Tab-separated table of C-alpha atoms in Angstrom:
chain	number	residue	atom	x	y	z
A	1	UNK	CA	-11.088	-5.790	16.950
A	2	UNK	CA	-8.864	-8.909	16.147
A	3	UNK	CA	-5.644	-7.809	14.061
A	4	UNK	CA	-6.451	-10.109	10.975
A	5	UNK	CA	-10.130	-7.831	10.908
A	6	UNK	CA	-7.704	-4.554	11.327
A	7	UNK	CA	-6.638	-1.977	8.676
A	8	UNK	CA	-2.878	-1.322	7.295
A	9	UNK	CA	-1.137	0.831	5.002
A	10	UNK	CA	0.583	-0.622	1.927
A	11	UNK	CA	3.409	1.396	0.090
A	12	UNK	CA	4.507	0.427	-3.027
A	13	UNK	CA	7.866	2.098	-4.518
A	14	UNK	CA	8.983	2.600	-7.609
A	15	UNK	CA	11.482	3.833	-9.973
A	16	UNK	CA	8.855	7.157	-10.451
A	17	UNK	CA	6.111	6.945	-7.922
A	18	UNK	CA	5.337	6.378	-4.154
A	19	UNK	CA	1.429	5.023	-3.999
A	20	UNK	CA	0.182	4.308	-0.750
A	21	UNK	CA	-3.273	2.555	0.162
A	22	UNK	CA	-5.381	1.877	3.725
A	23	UNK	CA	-6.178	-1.988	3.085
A	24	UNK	CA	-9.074	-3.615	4.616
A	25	UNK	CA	-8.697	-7.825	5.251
A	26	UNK	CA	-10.407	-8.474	2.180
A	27	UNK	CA	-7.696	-6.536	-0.314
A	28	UNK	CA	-10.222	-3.153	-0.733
A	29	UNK	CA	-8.504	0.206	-0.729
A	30	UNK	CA	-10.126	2.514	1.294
A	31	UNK	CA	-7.940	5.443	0.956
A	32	UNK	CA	-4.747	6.401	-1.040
A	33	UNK	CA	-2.218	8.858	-1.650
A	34	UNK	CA	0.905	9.505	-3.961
A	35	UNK	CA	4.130	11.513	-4.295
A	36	UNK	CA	6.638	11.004	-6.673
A	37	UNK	CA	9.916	8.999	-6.274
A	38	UNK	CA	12.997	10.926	-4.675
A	39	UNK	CA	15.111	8.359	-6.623
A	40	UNK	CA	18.827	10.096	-5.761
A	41	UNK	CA	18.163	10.448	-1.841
A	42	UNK	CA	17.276	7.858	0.593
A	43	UNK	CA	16.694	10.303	3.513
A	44	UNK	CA	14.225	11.702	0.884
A	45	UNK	CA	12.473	8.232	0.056
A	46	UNK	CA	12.050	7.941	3.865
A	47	UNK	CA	10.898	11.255	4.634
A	48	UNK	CA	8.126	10.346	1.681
A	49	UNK	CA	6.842	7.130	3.133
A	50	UNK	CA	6.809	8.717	6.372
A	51	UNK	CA	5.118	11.432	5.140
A	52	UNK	CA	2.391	9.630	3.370
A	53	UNK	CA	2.179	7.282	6.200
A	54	UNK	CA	1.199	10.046	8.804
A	55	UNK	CA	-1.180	11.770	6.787
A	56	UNK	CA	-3.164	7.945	6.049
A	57	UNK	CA	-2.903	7.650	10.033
A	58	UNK	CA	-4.497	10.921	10.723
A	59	UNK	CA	-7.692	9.601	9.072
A	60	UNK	CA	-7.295	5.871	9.697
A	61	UNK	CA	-6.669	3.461	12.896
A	62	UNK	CA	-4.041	1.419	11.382
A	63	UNK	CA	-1.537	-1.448	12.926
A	64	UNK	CA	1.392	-1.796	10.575
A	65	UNK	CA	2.633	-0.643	7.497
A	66	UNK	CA	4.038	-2.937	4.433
A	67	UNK	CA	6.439	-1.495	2.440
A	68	UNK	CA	7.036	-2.890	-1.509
A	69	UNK	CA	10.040	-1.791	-2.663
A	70	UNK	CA	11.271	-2.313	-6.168
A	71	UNK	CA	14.877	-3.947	-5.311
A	72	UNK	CA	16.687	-6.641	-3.565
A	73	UNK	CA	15.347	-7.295	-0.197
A	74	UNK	CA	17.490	-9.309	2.178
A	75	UNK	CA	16.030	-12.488	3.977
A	76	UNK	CA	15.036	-10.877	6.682
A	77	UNK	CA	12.982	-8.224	5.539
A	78	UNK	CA	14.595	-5.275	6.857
A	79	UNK	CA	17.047	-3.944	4.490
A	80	UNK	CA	16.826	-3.241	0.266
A	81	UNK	CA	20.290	-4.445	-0.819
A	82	UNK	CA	20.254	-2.762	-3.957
A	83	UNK	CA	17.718	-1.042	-6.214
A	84	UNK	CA	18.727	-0.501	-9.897
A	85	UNK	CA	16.069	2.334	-10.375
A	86	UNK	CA	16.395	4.145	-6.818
A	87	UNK	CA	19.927	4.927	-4.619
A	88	UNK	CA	18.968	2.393	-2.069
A	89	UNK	CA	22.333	0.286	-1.348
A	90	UNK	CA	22.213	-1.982	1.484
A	91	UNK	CA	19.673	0.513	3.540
A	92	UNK	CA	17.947	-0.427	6.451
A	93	UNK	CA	14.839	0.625	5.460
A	94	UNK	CA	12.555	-0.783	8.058
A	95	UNK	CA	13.920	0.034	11.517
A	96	UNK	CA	14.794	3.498	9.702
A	97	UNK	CA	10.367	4.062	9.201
A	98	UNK	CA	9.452	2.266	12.230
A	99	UNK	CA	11.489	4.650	14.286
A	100	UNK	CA	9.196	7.622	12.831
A	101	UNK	CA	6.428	5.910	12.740
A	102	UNK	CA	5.652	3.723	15.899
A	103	UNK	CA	4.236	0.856	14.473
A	104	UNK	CA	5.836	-2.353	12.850
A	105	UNK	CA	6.631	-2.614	9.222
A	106	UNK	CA	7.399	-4.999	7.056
A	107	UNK	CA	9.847	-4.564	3.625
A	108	UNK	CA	9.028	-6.506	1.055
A	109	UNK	CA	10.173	-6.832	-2.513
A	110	UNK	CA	7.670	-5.027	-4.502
A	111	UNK	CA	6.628	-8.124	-7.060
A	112	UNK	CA	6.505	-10.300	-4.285
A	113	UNK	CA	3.910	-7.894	-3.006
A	114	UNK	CA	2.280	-8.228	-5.891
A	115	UNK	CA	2.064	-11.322	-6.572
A	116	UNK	CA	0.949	-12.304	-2.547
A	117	UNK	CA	-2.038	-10.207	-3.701
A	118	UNK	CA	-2.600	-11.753	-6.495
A	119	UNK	CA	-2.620	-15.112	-5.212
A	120	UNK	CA	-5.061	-13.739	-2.095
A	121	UNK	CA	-7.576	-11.518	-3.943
A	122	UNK	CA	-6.727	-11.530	-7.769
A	123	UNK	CA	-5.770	-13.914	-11.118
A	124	UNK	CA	-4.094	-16.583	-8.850
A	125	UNK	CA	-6.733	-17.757	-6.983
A	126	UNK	CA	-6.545	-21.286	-6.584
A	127	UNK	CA	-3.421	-21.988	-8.144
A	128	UNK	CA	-0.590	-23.901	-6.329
A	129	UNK	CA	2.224	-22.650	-8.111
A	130	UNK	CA	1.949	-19.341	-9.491
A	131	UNK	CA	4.477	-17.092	-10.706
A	132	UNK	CA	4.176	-13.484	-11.397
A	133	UNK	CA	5.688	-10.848	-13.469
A	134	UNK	CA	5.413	-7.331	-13.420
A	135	UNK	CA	6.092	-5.172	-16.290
A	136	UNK	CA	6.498	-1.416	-15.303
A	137	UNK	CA	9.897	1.193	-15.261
A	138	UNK	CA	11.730	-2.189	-15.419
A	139	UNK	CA	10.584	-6.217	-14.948
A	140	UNK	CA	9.961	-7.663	-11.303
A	141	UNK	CA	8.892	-10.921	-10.300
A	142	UNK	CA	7.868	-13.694	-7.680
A	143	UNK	CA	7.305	-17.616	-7.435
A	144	UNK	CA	4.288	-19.024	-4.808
A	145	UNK	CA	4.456	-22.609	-4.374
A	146	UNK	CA	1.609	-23.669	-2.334
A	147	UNK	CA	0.455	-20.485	-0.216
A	148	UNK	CA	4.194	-19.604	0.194
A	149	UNK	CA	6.416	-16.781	-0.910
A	150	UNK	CA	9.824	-18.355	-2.411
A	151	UNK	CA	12.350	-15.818	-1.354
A	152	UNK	CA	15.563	-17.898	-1.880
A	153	UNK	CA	18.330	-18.087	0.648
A	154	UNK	CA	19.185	-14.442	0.557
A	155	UNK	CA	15.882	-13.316	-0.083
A	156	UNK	CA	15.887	-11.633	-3.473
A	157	UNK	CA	14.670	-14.833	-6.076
A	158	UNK	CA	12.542	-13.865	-8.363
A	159	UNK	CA	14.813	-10.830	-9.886
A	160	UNK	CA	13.682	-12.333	-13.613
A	161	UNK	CA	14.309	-9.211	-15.022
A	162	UNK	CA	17.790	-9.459	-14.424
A	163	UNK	CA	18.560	-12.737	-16.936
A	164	UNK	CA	20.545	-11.908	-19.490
A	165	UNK	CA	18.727	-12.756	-22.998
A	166	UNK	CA	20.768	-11.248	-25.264
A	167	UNK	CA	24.223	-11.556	-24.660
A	168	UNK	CA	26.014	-8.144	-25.666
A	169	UNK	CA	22.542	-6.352	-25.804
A	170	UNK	CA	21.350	-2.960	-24.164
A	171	UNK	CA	23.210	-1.704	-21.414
A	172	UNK	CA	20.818	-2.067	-18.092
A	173	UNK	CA	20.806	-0.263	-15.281
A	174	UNK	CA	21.882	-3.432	-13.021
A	175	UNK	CA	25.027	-3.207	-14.747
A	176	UNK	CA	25.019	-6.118	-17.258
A	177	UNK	CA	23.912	-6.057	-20.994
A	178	UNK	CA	21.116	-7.764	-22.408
A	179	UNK	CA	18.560	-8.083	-19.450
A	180	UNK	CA	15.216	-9.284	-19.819
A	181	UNK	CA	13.660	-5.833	-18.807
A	182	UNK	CA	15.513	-3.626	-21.732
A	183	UNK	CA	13.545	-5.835	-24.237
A	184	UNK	CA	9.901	-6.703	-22.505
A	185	UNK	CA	9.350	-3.484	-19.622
A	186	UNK	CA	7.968	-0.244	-19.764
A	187	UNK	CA	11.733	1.047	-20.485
A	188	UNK	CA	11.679	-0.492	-23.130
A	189	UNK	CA	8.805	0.097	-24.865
A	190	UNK	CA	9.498	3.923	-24.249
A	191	UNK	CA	12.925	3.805	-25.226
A	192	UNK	CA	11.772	1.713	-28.963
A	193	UNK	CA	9.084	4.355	-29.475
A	194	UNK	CA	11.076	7.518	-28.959
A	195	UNK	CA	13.818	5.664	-31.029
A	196	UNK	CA	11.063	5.554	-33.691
A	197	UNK	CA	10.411	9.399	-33.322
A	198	UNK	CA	14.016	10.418	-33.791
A	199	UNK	CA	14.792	8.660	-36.644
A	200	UNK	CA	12.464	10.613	-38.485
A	201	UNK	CA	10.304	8.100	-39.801
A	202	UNK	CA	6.896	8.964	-41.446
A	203	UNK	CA	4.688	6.152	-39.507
A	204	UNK	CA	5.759	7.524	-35.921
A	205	UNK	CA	3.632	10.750	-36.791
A	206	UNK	CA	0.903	9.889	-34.718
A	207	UNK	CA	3.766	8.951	-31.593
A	208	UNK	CA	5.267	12.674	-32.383
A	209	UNK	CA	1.606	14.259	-32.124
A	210	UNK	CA	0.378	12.817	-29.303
A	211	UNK	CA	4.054	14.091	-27.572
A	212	UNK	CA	3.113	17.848	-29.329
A	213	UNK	CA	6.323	17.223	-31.280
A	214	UNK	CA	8.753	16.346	-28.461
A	215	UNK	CA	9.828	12.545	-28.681
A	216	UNK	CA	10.886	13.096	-25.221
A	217	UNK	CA	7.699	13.445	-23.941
A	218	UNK	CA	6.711	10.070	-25.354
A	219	UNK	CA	6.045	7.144	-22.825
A	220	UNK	CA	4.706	3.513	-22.274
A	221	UNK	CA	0.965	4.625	-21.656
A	222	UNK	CA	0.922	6.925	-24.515
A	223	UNK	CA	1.743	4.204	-26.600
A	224	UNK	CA	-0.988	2.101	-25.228
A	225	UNK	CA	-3.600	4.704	-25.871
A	226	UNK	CA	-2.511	4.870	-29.253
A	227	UNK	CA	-2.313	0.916	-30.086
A	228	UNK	CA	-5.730	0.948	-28.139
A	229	UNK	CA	-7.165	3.241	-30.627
A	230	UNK	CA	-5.623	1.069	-33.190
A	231	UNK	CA	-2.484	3.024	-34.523
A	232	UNK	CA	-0.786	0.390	-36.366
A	233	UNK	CA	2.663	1.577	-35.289
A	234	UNK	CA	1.737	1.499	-31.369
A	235	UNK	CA	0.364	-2.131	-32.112
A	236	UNK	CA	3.765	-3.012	-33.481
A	237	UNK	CA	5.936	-2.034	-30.500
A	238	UNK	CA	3.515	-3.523	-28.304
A	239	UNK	CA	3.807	-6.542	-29.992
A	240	UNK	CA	7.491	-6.829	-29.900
A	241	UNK	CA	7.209	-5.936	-26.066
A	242	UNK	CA	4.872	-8.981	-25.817
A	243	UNK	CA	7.472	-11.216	-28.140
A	244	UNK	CA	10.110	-10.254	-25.520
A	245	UNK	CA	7.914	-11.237	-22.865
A	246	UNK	CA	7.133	-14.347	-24.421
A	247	UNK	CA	10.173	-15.812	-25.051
A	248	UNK	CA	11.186	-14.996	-21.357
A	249	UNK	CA	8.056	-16.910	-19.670
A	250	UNK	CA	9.388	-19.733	-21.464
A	251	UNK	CA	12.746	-20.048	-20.307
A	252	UNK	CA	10.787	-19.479	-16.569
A	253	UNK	CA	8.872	-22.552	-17.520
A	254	UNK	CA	11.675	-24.633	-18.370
A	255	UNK	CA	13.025	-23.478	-14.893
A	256	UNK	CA	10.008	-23.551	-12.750
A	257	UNK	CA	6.993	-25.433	-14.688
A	258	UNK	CA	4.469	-23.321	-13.312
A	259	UNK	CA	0.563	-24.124	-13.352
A	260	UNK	CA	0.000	-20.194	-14.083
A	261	UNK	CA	1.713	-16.943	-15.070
A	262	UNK	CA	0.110	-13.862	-14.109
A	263	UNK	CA	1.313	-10.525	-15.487
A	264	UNK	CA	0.791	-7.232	-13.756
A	265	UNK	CA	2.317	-3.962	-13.550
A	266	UNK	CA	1.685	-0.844	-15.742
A	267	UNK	CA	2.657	-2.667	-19.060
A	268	UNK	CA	-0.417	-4.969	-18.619
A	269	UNK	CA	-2.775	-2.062	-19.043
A	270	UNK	CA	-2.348	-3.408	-22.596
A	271	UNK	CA	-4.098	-6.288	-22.562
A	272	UNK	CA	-4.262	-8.708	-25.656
A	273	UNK	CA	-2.472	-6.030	-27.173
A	274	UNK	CA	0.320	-7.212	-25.137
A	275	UNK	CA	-0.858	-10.503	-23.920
A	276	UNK	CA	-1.791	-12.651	-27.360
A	277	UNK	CA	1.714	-11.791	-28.595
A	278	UNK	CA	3.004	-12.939	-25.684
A	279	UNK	CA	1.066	-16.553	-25.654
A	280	UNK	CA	2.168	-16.676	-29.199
A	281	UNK	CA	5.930	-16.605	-28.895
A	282	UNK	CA	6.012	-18.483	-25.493
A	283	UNK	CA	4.016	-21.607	-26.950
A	284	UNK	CA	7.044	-21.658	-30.109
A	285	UNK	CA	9.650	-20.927	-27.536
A	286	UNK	CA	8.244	-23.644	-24.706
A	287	UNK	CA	10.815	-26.219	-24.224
A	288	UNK	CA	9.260	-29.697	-24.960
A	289	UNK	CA	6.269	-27.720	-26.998
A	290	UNK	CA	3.793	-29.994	-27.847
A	291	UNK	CA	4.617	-32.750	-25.421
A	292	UNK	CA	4.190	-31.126	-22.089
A	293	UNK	CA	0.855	-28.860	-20.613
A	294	UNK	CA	1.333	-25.194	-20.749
A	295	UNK	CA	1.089	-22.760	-18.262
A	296	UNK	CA	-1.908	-20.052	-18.179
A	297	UNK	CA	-0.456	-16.740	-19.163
A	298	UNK	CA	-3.073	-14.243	-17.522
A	299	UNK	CA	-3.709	-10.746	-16.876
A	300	UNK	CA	-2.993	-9.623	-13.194
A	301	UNK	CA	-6.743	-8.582	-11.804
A	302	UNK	CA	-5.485	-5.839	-9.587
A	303	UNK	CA	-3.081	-3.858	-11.915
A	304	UNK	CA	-0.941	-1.497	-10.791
A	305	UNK	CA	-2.290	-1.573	-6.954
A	306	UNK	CA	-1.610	-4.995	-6.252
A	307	UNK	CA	1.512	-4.030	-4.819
A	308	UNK	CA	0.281	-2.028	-2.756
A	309	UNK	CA	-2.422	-4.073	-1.742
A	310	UNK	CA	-0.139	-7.488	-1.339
A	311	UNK	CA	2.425	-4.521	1.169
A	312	UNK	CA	-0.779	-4.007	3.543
A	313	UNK	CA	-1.667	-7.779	3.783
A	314	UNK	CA	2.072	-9.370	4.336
A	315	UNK	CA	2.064	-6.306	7.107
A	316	UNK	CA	-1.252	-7.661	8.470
A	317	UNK	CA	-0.197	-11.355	8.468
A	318	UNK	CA	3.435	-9.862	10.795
A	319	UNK	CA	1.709	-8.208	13.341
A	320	UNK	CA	-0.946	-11.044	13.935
A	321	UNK	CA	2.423	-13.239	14.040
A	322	UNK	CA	4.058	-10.857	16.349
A	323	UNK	CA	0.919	-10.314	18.264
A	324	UNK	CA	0.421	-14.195	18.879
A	325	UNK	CA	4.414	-14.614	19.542
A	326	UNK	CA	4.294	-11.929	21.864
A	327	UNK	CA	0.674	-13.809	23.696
A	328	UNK	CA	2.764	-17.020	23.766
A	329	UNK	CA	5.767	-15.436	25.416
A	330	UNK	CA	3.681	-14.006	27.844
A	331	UNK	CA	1.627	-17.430	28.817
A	332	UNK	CA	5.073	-19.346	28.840
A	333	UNK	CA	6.888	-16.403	31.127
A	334	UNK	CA	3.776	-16.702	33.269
A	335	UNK	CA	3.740	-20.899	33.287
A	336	UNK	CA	7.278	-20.151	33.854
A	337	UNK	CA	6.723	-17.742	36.824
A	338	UNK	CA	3.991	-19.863	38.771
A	339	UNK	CA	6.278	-22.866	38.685
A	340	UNK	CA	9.127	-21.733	39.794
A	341	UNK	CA	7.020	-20.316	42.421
A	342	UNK	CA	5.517	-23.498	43.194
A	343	UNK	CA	9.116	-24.914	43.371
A	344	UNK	CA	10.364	-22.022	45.800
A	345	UNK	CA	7.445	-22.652	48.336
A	346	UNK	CA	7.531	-26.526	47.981
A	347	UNK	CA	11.038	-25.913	48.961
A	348	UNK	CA	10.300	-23.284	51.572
A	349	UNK	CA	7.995	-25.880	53.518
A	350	UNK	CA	10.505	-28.954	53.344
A	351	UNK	CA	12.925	-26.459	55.090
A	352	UNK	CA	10.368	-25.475	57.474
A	353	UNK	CA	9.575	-29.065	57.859
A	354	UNK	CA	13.219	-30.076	58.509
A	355	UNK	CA	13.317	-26.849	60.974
A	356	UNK	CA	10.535	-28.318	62.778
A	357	UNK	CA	11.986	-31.705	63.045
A	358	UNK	CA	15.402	-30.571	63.717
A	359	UNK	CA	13.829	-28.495	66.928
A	360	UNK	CA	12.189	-31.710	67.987
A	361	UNK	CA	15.026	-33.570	68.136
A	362	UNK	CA	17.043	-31.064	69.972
A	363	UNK	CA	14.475	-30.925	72.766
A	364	UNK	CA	14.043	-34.718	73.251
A	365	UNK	CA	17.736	-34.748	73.472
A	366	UNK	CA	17.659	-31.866	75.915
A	367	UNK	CA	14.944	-33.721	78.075
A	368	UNK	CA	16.898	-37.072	78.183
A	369	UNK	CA	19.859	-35.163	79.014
A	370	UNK	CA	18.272	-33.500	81.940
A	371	UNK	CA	16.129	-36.196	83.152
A	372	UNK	CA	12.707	-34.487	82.278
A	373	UNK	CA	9.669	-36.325	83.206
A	374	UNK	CA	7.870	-35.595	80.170
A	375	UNK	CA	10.410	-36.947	77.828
């Protein structure tokens, strides 16, 4: 079987969950697993993927593993420089897996991941320049211009998320105040709604019911079960999430003019609930509004596995790479071999030749000197 025709495991990581997924060529899970996130332990994170990993390969032939983490990824896809929602700090996560596992990985931001499958299988089809955002425990994102992945120098563009918004504003885990993600991310809408609950206020009773009481227990998908079954309070704080969100696409725009914006992660389970917000306050926010074409602002097609899915086809695309580096090698160390030795036994018979015809010449020499008849 040709590698681009074989199957590979995709791991997606986040800030609660490791999913993993056996990918055929054409983006289709076949099989999947998931554990939860050991966020305070690398050695634990590892021992997870490799854990999941070996329990995929014991039902599957597989030839490479993609890993999407949800962090900074350095240029050369080995290490995760820093992860706000896990303790990864400059860990060498690849050659740390392939040593337990065998086979080659590839570490790859996670909304990179995502958006690579997007652009393959999903809402980007088509589309030259695509950028993606992905709404889950915090905001990641990625920018395809033309079929490529635009990873920046040091390999971690894309971090949209991270731009401050409001200067002075909610602490984030990255460190600064006022990040993108504390207004428009599944952190966000958790942390609003549970606000809601505490204060005591007589339209979150639906929010404390479906949390039996606790405001705790609330979270982003209860709140979009609730807004789905049209609980007006749940439709608000969905539709300042998709304000948030808004406002941010447009300052992307201004930056990188795409031709389409696709949204994914968990957030997007939301929909218009989320989305038509979101179109609304990016076409008032839109720099030039009214004078310039406007981006599509989408729903990603694959949800939350296109991660996943995007991990297992980067993998695929390295170890066909590495396969047909490794074939090329091969034919030039082998061109290299046979000419060298056609040069050693060119060489060998010139000697031999000048051998000969030194010998010659010493025995008409010898003749003349000794007066042979023959000479």
């Amino acid at each position: 079987m040709a590698l681009t025709q074989a199957l590979t495991i995709g791991i997606d990581i986040g800030g609660t969950k490791v999913a993993a997924g056996v990918v055929d060529p054409e983006g289709n899970i076949l099989d999947r697993l998931r554990r939860d996130t050991p966020t305070t332990d690398p050695k634990e994170t590892e021992d997870a993927i490799a854990d999941i990993v070996l329990d995929l390969e014991s039902r599957h032939d597989v030839i490479a593993v993609g890993i999407g983490a949800a962090g900074f990824v350095d240029g050369t896809r080995s290490s995760v420089l820093f992860a706000p929602h896990l303790a990864w700090r400059h860990e060498p996560l690849r050659d740390a897996v392939e040593r337990r596992l065998g086979v080659p990985v590839v570490v790859e931001n996670d909304a990179n991941a995502a958006a690579w499958s997007e652009w393959r299988f999903g809402g980007g089809q088509g589309e030259s320049h695509l950028v993606c955002v992905t709404l889950g425990t915090g905001i990641g994102g990625a920018i395809l211009n033309d079929g490529a992945l635009q990873r920046g120098k040091f390999g971690i563009a894309g971090e949209f998320g991270h731009m401050q918004i409001v200067p002075g504003g909610h602490r984030c885990e990255c460190g600064n105040r006022g990040c993108w993600e504390q207004y428009a991310s599944g952190n966000a809408l958790t942390r609003e709604a549970r606000e809601l609950a505490l204060s005591g206020s007589p339209v979150a009773h639906n929010l404390l019911r479906a949390a039996g009481g606790d405001p705790r227990k609330i979270n982003g998908p209860m709140v979009t079960e609730l807004a789905k079954d049209g609980d007006p309070v749940a439709v608000e704080l969905l539709e300042d999430v998709g304000r948030w969100l808004g406002i941010g696409l447009a300052n992307l725009a201004a930056a990188l003019d795409p031709g389409t914006f696709v949204i994914g992660g968990g957030v997007s389970d939301a929909g218009e609930l989320l989305l038509t917000p979101a179109r609304e306050a990016f076409k008032r926010t839109l720099t030039g509004r009214g004078f310039r074409p406007e981006a599509r602002i989408v729903r990603a097609v694959l949800g939350p596995e296109a991660g996943m899915v995007g991990a297992a086809d980067l993998a695929r695309e390295e170890a066909t790479w590495l396969r047909r580096v490794r074939v090329k090698t091969t034919a030039v160390t082998a061109k290299t071999a046979a000419a060298r030795s056609t040069r050693l036994e060119r060489a060998a018979r010139k000697s031999a030749a000048r051998r000969t015809g030194m010998r010659a010449d010493a025995d008409l020499h010898h003749a003349d000197v000794n007066g042979d008849p023959d000479a």
